[in-house]
Amino acid sequence: SQTIHQWPATLVQPVGSPLSLECTVEGTSNPNLYWYRQAAGRGLQLLFYSIGIDQISSEVPQNLSASRPQDRQFILSSKKLLLSDSGFYLCAWAHVNTEAFFGQGTRLTVV
Amino acid sequence: KNEVEQSPQNLTAQEGEFITINCSYSVGISALHWLQQHPGGGIVSLFMLSSGKKKHGRLIATINIQEKHSSLHITASHPRDSAVYICAVKDNYGQNFVFGPGTRLSVLP
């Protein structure tokens, strides 16, 4: 079956520390992969999407980067976290004209 | 770029009530999704629509392509339906989602 794993579920990191959030997909191949952020009280904002290995598009300039080293692995990173990076991060995958599947999310608090 | 609006923003209902949440968008789409986000944050996909109507249990979703409008209905609402309901559309190229701001539903016992 098709599943998506995202970890960790919660994370508290000091300002200036690095970040790595990982998302893996099972049961499908060549999915479109997405990273979203949801700030408190706000809607979902697209950060990155990928249509294939090493093919990353960024929607907004920011302190974050994404990589897709394998077909079903999508990583969100930062070299130095800012307070404004706090939020809820969601990974998702979909094929064109199919259901979208979301991870359980990571609640990141930068202190 | 597609603009997605939802109404109402917040909704409080009594258990058993029939609930309707609306979504409108500005540009033609390939598909519309209704999502449910519980307080813990995880998101579940409820429906994907490109035309007509779908039903799953107490949930019904409809879409009118000409009017660029979709509705999510919940019959016989229950407190466990309390969540944020999000409308998301995919553009005609089918690559990206644009999300509505969400409707926060509270169903009181």
CSV table of C-alpha atoms in Angstrom, one decimal:
chain,number,residue,atom,x,y,z
A,1,SER,CA,0.0,0.0,0.0
A,2,GLN,CA,1.0,3.6,-0.5
A,3,THR,CA,2.3,5.2,2.7
A,4,ILE,CA,4.4,8.2,3.6
A,5,HIS,CA,6.7,8.5,6.6
A,6,GLN,CA,7.9,11.8,8.0
A,7,TRP,CA,10.1,12.3,11.1
A,8,PRO,CA,10.6,13.5,13.7
A,9,ALA,CA,7.1,14.4,14.9
A,10,THR,CA,8.3,17.2,17.1
A,11,LEU,CA,11.6,19.0,17.3
A,12,VAL,CA,13.0,21.8,19.5
A,13,GLN,CA,16.1,23.3,18.2
A,14,PRO,CA,18.2,26.4,19.2
A,15,VAL,CA,18.7,29.3,16.9
A,16,GLY,CA,21.7,28.8,14.6
A,17,SER,CA,21.6,25.0,14.8
A,18,PRO,CA,21.1,22.9,11.6
A,19,LEU,CA,18.0,21.1,10.6
A,20,SER,CA,17.2,17.9,8.7
A,21,LEU,CA,13.7,16.6,8.3
A,22,GLU,CA,13.2,13.4,6.3
A,23,CYS,CA,10.3,12.1,4.3
A,24,THR,CA,10.0,8.8,2.6
A,25,VAL,CA,7.3,7.3,0.4
A,26,GLU,CA,6.4,3.6,-0.1
A,27,GLY,CA,4.3,1.9,-2.6
A,28,THR,CA,4.7,4.1,-5.5
A,29,SER,CA,7.4,5.3,-7.9
A,30,ASN,CA,8.4,8.6,-9.4
A,31,PRO,CA,5.9,10.6,-7.2
A,32,ASN,CA,5.7,14.4,-7.1
A,33,LEU,CA,7.0,15.3,-3.6
A,34,TYR,CA,6.2,18.5,-1.7
A,35,TRP,CA,7.3,20.3,1.5
A,36,TYR,CA,4.8,22.7,3.1
A,37,ARG,CA,5.0,24.9,6.1
A,38,GLN,CA,2.1,26.0,8.2
A,39,ALA,CA,2.8,28.9,10.6
A,40,ALA,CA,0.5,29.3,13.6
A,41,GLY,CA,-3.0,30.2,12.5
A,42,ARG,CA,-2.0,30.3,8.9
A,43,GLY,CA,-2.7,28.2,5.9
A,44,LEU,CA,-0.3,25.7,4.2
A,45,GLN,CA,2.5,27.4,2.2
A,46,LEU,CA,4.4,25.5,-0.4
A,47,LEU,CA,8.1,25.5,0.2
A,48,PHE,CA,9.5,23.1,-2.3
A,49,TYR,CA,8.3,20.5,-4.8
A,50,SER,CA,10.1,17.9,-6.8
A,51,ILE,CA,9.1,16.0,-9.9
A,52,GLY,CA,12.2,13.7,-9.9
A,53,ILE,CA,15.6,12.9,-8.4
A,54,ASP,CA,17.7,16.1,-7.9
A,55,GLN,CA,14.9,18.2,-9.5
A,56,ILE,CA,13.8,20.7,-6.9
A,57,SER,CA,11.7,23.8,-7.3
A,58,SER,CA,11.5,26.5,-4.6
A,59,GLU,CA,8.4,28.6,-4.2
A,60,VAL,CA,9.6,31.2,-1.8
A,61,PRO,CA,13.1,32.5,-0.9
A,62,GLN,CA,14.0,31.4,2.6
A,63,ASN,CA,16.5,29.9,5.0
A,64,LEU,CA,15.7,26.4,3.9
A,65,SER,CA,16.8,24.0,1.2
A,66,ALA,CA,15.5,20.7,0.0
A,67,SER,CA,17.1,17.6,-1.6
A,68,ARG,CA,15.9,14.5,-3.3
A,69,PRO,CA,18.7,12.0,-3.3
A,70,GLN,CA,16.5,9.0,-4.1
A,71,ASP,CA,13.2,8.7,-5.9
A,72,ARG,CA,11.2,8.3,-2.8
A,73,GLN,CA,13.2,10.4,-0.3
A,74,PHE,CA,12.7,14.1,0.2
A,75,ILE,CA,14.8,16.0,2.8
A,76,LEU,CA,14.3,19.5,4.2
A,77,SER,CA,17.4,21.2,5.6
A,78,SER,CA,18.7,24.3,7.0
A,79,LYS,CA,22.3,25.2,7.9
A,80,LYS,CA,21.3,27.7,10.6
A,81,LEU,CA,17.8,27.9,12.0
A,82,LEU,CA,16.1,31.2,12.6
A,83,LEU,CA,13.3,31.9,15.1
A,84,SER,CA,11.0,32.5,12.2
A,85,ASP,CA,11.5,28.9,11.0
A,86,SER,CA,9.3,27.7,13.7
A,87,GLY,CA,6.1,26.1,12.4
A,88,PHE,CA,4.5,22.9,11.3
A,89,TYR,CA,6.2,21.2,8.4
A,90,LEU,CA,4.3,18.7,6.2
A,91,CYS,CA,5.6,16.4,3.5
A,92,ALA,CA,3.2,15.2,0.8
A,93,TRP,CA,3.2,13.2,-2.4
A,94,ALA,CA,0.9,12.9,-5.4
A,95,HIS,CA,0.8,11.9,-9.0
A,96,VAL,CA,-0.9,14.1,-11.5
A,97,ASN,CA,-4.6,13.7,-11.1
A,98,THR,CA,-4.4,11.4,-8.1
A,99,GLU,CA,-5.2,11.7,-4.4
A,100,ALA,CA,-2.6,13.5,-2.3
A,101,PHE,CA,-1.0,11.8,0.7
A,102,PHE,CA,0.4,13.7,3.6
A,103,GLY,CA,2.8,12.8,6.3
A,104,GLN,CA,2.0,13.3,9.9
A,105,GLY,CA,4.0,16.5,10.1
A,106,THR,CA,6.8,17.8,12.2
A,107,ARG,CA,6.2,20.6,14.7
A,108,LEU,CA,9.4,22.6,14.9
A,109,THR,CA,10.1,25.1,17.6
A,110,VAL,CA,13.2,27.2,17.3
A,111,VAL,CA,14.3,28.6,20.7
B,1,LYS,CA,-2.1,32.1,-9.8
B,2,ASN,CA,-5.2,30.5,-8.4
B,3,GLU,CA,-6.9,32.1,-5.4
B,4,VAL,CA,-8.8,29.7,-3.2
B,5,GLU,CA,-11.3,31.0,-0.7
B,6,GLN,CA,-13.3,29.1,1.9
B,7,SER,CA,-16.3,30.0,4.0
B,8,PRO,CA,-17.0,30.1,6.8
B,9,GLN,CA,-13.7,30.6,8.5
B,10,ASN,CA,-15.0,29.2,11.7
B,11,LEU,CA,-18.1,27.1,12.4
B,12,THR,CA,-19.6,25.8,15.6
B,13,ALA,CA,-22.4,23.3,15.4
B,14,GLN,CA,-24.4,21.1,17.7
B,15,GLU,CA,-24.0,17.3,17.4
B,16,GLY,CA,-26.4,16.0,14.8
B,17,GLU,CA,-26.5,19.1,12.7
B,18,PHE,CA,-26.0,19.2,8.9
B,19,ILE,CA,-22.9,21.1,8.0
B,20,THR,CA,-21.8,22.8,4.8
B,21,ILE,CA,-18.3,24.2,4.1
B,22,ASN,CA,-17.8,26.1,0.8
B,23,CYS,CA,-14.7,26.5,-1.4
B,24,SER,CA,-14.3,28.8,-4.4
B,25,TYR,CA,-11.4,29.2,-6.7
B,26,SER,CA,-10.5,31.6,-9.5
B,27,VAL,CA,-8.7,29.7,-12.3
B,28,GLY,CA,-9.5,26.4,-14.0
B,29,ILE,CA,-8.2,23.3,-12.2
B,30,SER,CA,-7.5,19.6,-12.9
B,31,ALA,CA,-8.7,18.5,-9.5
B,32,LEU,CA,-10.0,19.7,-6.1
B,33,HIS,CA,-9.2,18.1,-2.8
B,34,TRP,CA,-10.8,18.2,0.5
B,35,LEU,CA,-8.5,17.6,3.4
B,36,GLN,CA,-9.1,17.2,7.2
B,37,GLN,CA,-6.5,18.4,9.7
B,38,HIS,CA,-6.9,17.3,13.3
B,39,PRO,CA,-5.5,19.3,16.3
B,40,GLY,CA,-2.3,17.2,16.3
B,41,GLY,CA,-1.6,18.5,12.8
B,42,GLY,CA,-1.7,15.4,10.6
B,43,ILE,CA,-3.7,15.8,7.4
B,44,VAL,CA,-5.9,13.2,5.9
B,45,SER,CA,-7.2,13.4,2.3
B,46,LEU,CA,-11.0,13.1,2.3
B,47,PHE,CA,-11.9,13.5,-1.4
B,48,MET,CA,-10.5,14.3,-4.7
B,49,LEU,CA,-13.0,15.7,-7.2
B,50,SER,CA,-12.8,16.7,-10.8
B,51,SER,CA,-16.5,16.7,-11.5
B,52,GLY,CA,-19.9,15.8,-9.9
B,53,LYS,CA,-20.3,14.4,-6.5
B,54,LYS,CA,-18.6,11.9,-4.1
B,55,LYS,CA,-19.9,10.3,-0.9
B,56,HIS,CA,-18.0,8.6,1.8
B,57,GLY,CA,-20.0,7.7,4.9
B,58,ARG,CA,-21.4,10.9,6.4
B,59,LEU,CA,-19.3,13.1,4.1
B,60,ILE,CA,-20.5,14.4,0.7
B,61,ALA,CA,-18.4,16.5,-1.6
B,62,THR,CA,-19.7,18.3,-4.7
B,63,ILE,CA,-18.0,20.4,-7.3
B,64,ASN,CA,-19.4,22.8,-10.0
B,65,ILE,CA,-16.7,23.3,-12.6
B,66,GLN,CA,-18.5,26.1,-14.4
B,67,GLU,CA,-19.0,28.1,-11.2
B,68,LYS,CA,-15.6,27.2,-9.8
B,69,HIS,CA,-17.1,26.1,-6.6
B,70,SER,CA,-17.1,23.1,-4.3
B,71,SER,CA,-18.9,22.2,-1.1
B,72,LEU,CA,-18.2,19.7,1.6
B,73,HIS,CA,-21.2,18.5,3.6
B,74,ILE,CA,-21.3,16.5,6.8
B,75,THR,CA,-24.5,14.8,7.8
B,76,ALA,CA,-25.4,14.0,11.4
B,77,SER,CA,-22.3,15.8,12.7
B,78,HIS,CA,-20.4,14.4,15.6
B,79,PRO,CA,-17.8,15.9,18.0
B,80,ARG,CA,-15.1,13.7,16.4
B,81,ASP,CA,-15.7,15.7,13.2
B,82,SER,CA,-14.1,18.7,14.9
B,83,ALA,CA,-11.1,19.6,12.8
B,84,VAL,CA,-9.9,22.1,10.2
B,85,TYR,CA,-11.2,21.3,6.7
B,86,ILE,CA,-9.0,22.5,3.9
B,87,CYS,CA,-9.8,22.9,0.3
B,88,ALA,CA,-6.9,22.5,-2.1
B,89,VAL,CA,-6.8,22.8,-5.9
B,90,LYS,CA,-4.4,21.5,-8.5
B,91,ASP,CA,-3.8,23.6,-11.6
B,92,ASN,CA,-4.3,22.3,-15.1
B,93,TYR,CA,-0.6,21.3,-15.3
B,94,GLY,CA,-1.2,19.0,-12.3
B,95,GLN,CA,2.0,19.8,-10.5
B,96,ASN,CA,1.2,22.0,-7.5
B,97,PHE,CA,-1.5,22.5,-5.0
B,98,VAL,CA,-3.0,25.8,-3.9
B,99,PHE,CA,-4.6,25.6,-0.5
B,100,GLY,CA,-7.5,27.5,1.0
B,101,PRO,CA,-7.1,29.0,4.4
B,102,GLY,CA,-9.2,26.3,6.1
B,103,THR,CA,-12.5,26.2,8.0
B,104,ARG,CA,-12.2,25.4,11.7
B,105,LEU,CA,-15.2,23.2,12.7
B,106,SER,CA,-16.2,22.6,16.3
B,107,VAL,CA,-19.0,20.2,16.9
B,108,LEU,CA,-20.4,20.4,20.4
B,109,PRO,CA,-22.0,17.4,22.2
